[in-house]
Short mmCIF file of C-alpha atoms and ligand atoms in Angstrom, two decimals:
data_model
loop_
_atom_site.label_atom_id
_atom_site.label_comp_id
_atom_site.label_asym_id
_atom_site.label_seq_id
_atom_site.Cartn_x
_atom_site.Cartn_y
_atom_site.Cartn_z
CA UNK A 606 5.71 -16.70 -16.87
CA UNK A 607 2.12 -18.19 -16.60
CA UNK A 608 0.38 -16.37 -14.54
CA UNK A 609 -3.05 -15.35 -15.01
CA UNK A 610 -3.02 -11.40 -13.36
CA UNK A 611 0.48 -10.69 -15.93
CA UNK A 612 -1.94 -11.82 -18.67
CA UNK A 613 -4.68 -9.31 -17.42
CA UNK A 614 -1.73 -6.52 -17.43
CA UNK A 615 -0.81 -7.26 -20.50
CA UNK A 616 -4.36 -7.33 -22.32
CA UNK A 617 -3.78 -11.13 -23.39
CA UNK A 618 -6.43 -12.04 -21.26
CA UNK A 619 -10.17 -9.35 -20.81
CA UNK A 620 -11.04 -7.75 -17.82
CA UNK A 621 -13.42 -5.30 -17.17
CA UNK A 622 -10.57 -2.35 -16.12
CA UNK A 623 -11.76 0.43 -14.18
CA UNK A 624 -8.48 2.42 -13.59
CA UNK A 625 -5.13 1.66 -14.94
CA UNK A 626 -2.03 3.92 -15.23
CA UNK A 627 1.48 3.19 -16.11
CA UNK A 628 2.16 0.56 -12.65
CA UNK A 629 -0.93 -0.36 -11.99
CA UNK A 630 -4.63 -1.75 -13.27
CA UNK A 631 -7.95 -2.26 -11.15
CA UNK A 632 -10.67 -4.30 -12.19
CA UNK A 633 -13.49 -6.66 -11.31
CA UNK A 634 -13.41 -9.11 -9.89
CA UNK A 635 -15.02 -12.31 -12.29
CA UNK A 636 -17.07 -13.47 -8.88
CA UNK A 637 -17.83 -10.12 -6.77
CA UNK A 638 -18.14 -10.81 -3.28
CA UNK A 639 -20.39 -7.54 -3.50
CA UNK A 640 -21.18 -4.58 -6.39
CA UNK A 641 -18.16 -3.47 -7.44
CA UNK A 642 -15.70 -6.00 -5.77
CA UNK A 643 -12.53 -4.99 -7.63
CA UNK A 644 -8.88 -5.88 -7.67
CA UNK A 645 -5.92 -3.47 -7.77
CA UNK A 646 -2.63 -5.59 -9.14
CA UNK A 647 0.69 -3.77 -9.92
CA UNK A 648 1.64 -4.44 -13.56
CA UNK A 649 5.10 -6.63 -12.70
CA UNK A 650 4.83 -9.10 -11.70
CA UNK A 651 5.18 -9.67 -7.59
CA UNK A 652 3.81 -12.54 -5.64
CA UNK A 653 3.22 -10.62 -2.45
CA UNK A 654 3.89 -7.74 -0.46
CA UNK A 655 7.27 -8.70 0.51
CA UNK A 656 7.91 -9.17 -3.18
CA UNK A 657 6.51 -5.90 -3.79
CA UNK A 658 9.57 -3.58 -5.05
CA UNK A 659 9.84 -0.46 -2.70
CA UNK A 660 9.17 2.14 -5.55
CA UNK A 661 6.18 0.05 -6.43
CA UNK A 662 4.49 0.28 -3.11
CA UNK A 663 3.36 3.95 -3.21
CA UNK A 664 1.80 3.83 -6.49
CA UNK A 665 0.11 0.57 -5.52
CA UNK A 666 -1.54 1.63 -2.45
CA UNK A 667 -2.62 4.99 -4.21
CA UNK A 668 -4.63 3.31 -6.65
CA UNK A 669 -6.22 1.54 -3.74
CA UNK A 670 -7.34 4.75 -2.80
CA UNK A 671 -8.28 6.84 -5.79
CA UNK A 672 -10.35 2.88 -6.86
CA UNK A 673 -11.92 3.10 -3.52
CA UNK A 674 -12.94 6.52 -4.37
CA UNK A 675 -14.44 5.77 -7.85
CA UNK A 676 -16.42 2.90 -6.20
CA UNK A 677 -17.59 5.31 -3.42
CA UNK A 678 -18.69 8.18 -5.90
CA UNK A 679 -20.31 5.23 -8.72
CA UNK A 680 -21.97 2.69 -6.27
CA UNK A 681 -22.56 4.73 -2.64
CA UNK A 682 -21.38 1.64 -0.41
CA UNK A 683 -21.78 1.81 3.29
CA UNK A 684 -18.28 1.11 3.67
CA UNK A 685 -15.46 -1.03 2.32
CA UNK A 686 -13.36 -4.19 3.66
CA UNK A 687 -10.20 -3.83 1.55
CA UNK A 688 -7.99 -6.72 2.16
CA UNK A 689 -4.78 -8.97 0.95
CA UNK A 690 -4.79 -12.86 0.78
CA UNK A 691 -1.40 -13.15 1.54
CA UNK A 692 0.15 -16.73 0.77
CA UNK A 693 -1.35 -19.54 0.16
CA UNK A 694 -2.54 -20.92 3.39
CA UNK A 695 -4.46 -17.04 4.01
CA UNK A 696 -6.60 -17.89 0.79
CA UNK A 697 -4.30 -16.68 -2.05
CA UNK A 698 -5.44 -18.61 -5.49
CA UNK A 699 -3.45 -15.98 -7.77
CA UNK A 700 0.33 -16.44 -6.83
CA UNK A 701 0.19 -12.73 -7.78
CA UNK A 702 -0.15 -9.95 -5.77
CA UNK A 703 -3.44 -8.17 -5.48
CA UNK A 704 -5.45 -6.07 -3.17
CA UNK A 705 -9.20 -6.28 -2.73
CA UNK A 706 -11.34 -3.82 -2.84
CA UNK A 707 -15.16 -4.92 -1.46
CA UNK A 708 -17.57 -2.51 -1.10
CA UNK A 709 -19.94 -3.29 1.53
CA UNK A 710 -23.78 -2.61 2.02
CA UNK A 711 -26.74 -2.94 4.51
CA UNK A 712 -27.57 -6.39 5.34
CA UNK A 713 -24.72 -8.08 2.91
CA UNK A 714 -24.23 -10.46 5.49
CA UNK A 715 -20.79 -10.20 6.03
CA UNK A 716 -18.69 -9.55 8.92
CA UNK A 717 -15.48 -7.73 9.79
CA UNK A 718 -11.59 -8.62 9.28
CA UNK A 719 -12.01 -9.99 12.78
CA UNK A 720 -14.11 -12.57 11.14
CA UNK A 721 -11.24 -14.02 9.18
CA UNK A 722 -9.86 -16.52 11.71
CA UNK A 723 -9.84 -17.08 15.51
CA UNK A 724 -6.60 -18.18 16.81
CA UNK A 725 -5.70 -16.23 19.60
CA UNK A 726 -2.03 -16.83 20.72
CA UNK A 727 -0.89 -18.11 24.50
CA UNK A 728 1.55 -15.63 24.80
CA UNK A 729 0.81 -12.30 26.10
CA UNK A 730 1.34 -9.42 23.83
CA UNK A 731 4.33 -7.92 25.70
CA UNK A 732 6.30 -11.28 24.97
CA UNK A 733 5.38 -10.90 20.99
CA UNK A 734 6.76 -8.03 21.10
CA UNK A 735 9.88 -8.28 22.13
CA UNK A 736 10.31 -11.96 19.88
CA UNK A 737 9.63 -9.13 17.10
CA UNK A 738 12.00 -6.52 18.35
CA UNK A 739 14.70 -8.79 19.25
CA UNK A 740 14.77 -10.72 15.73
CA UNK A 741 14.82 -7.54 13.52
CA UNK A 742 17.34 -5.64 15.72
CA UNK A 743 14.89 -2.61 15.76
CA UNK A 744 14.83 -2.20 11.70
P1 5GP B 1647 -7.41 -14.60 -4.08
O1 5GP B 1647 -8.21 -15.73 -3.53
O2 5GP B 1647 -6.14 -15.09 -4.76
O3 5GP B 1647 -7.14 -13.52 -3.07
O4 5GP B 1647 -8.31 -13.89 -5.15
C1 5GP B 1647 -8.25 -14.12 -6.51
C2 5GP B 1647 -9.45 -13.42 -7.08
O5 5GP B 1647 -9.31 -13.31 -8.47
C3 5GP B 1647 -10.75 -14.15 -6.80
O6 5GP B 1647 -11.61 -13.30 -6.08
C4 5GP B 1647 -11.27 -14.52 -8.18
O7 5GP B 1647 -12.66 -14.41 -8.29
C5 5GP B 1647 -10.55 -13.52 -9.07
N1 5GP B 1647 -10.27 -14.04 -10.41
C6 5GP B 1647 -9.76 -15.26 -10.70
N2 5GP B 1647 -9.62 -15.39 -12.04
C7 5GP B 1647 -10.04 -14.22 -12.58
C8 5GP B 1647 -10.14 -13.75 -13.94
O8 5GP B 1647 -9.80 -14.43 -14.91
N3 5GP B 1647 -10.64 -12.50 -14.11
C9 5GP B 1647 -11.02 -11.70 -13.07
N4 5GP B 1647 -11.49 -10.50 -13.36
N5 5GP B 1647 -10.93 -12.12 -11.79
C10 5GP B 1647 -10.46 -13.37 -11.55
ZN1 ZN B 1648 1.97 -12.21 -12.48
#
C-alpha cells in the first residue's frame, strides 16, 4: 500500500524517531506546530480509530503517554493539546492513523480544543442522548 506513515514504520522513508517499540513509533512532526510536536502512529497500518484493532489500542495510547512524558522531562512545556484528525473533513492529510502530541508554551498563541470549530447543535443534549442510546442498543 502507498501510504506515507507505513513507509515511516518501515524505515523506507527518515524520520526523526523518538520512541518506537514493537507496535508503535513516535516522531516529529516535519512542520511542528510547537517544540517537540510529535506523532505517535501504530506500525499496521489503520486509517482511524475505528480501524484501530482492539489489541492495538492499549499499546497505542500508552505510547501517547510515556511520548508525552519524554517531551515533558526534555522540553518543560506548560502543557500539551494532544489530539486526532479524524477523517478527512476534521483535517486528516495522512489516511493513516496518528495521534498528536503538541506541547504547548507561554504566549504560543494558540487556543484550546474548543477552538477547533463552533457548531453548536439545535437539539438539546438530553435528545442526543437518547438518538445515541437508542441506535447502539446500550453497547
Ligand atoms: P494530519 O493533518 O493528517 O492530522 O497530520 C499529518 C501530519 O503529518 C502533519 O502535521 C504533517 O506536518 C506531518 N507530516 C506529513 N508528511 C510528513 C513526513 O514525511 N514526515 C514527518 N515527520 N511528518 C510528516
Ligand atoms: Zn499506513
Amino acid at each position: 500500500m502507498d501510504c506515507l506513515f507505513c513507509k515511516i514504520a518501515s524505515k523506507e522513508i527518515p524520520a526523526e524517531v523518538i520512541y518506537e517499540n514493537g507496535g508503535v513509533v513516535a516522531f516529529l512532526d516535519i512542520n511542528p506546530m510547537t517544540l517537540g510536536h510529535t506523532v505517535i502512529i501504530p506500525k499496521n497500518h489503520a486509517e482511524n480509530i475505528l480501524d484501530l484493532p482492539d489489541d492495538e489500542v492499549e499499546p497505542t495510547f500508552l505510547a501517547v503517554k510515556l511520548v508525552t512524558g519524554m517531551l515533558m522531562r526534555a522540553l518543560n512545556p506548560k502543557g500539551f493539546t494532544i489530539g486526532v484528525n479524524h477523517g478527512r473533513m476534521s483535517g486528516q492529510t495522512v489516511p493513516h492513523l496518528h495521534i498528536h502530541v503538541i506541547p504547548r508554551y507561554s504566549g504560543d498563541g494558540g487556543g484550546s480544543i474548543h477552538s477547533v470549530v463552533k457548531y453548536p447543535p439545535k437539539e438539546g443534549i438530553k435528545e442526543t442522548k437518547e438518538k445515541i442510546i437508542k441506535t447502539n442498543n446500550g453497547d
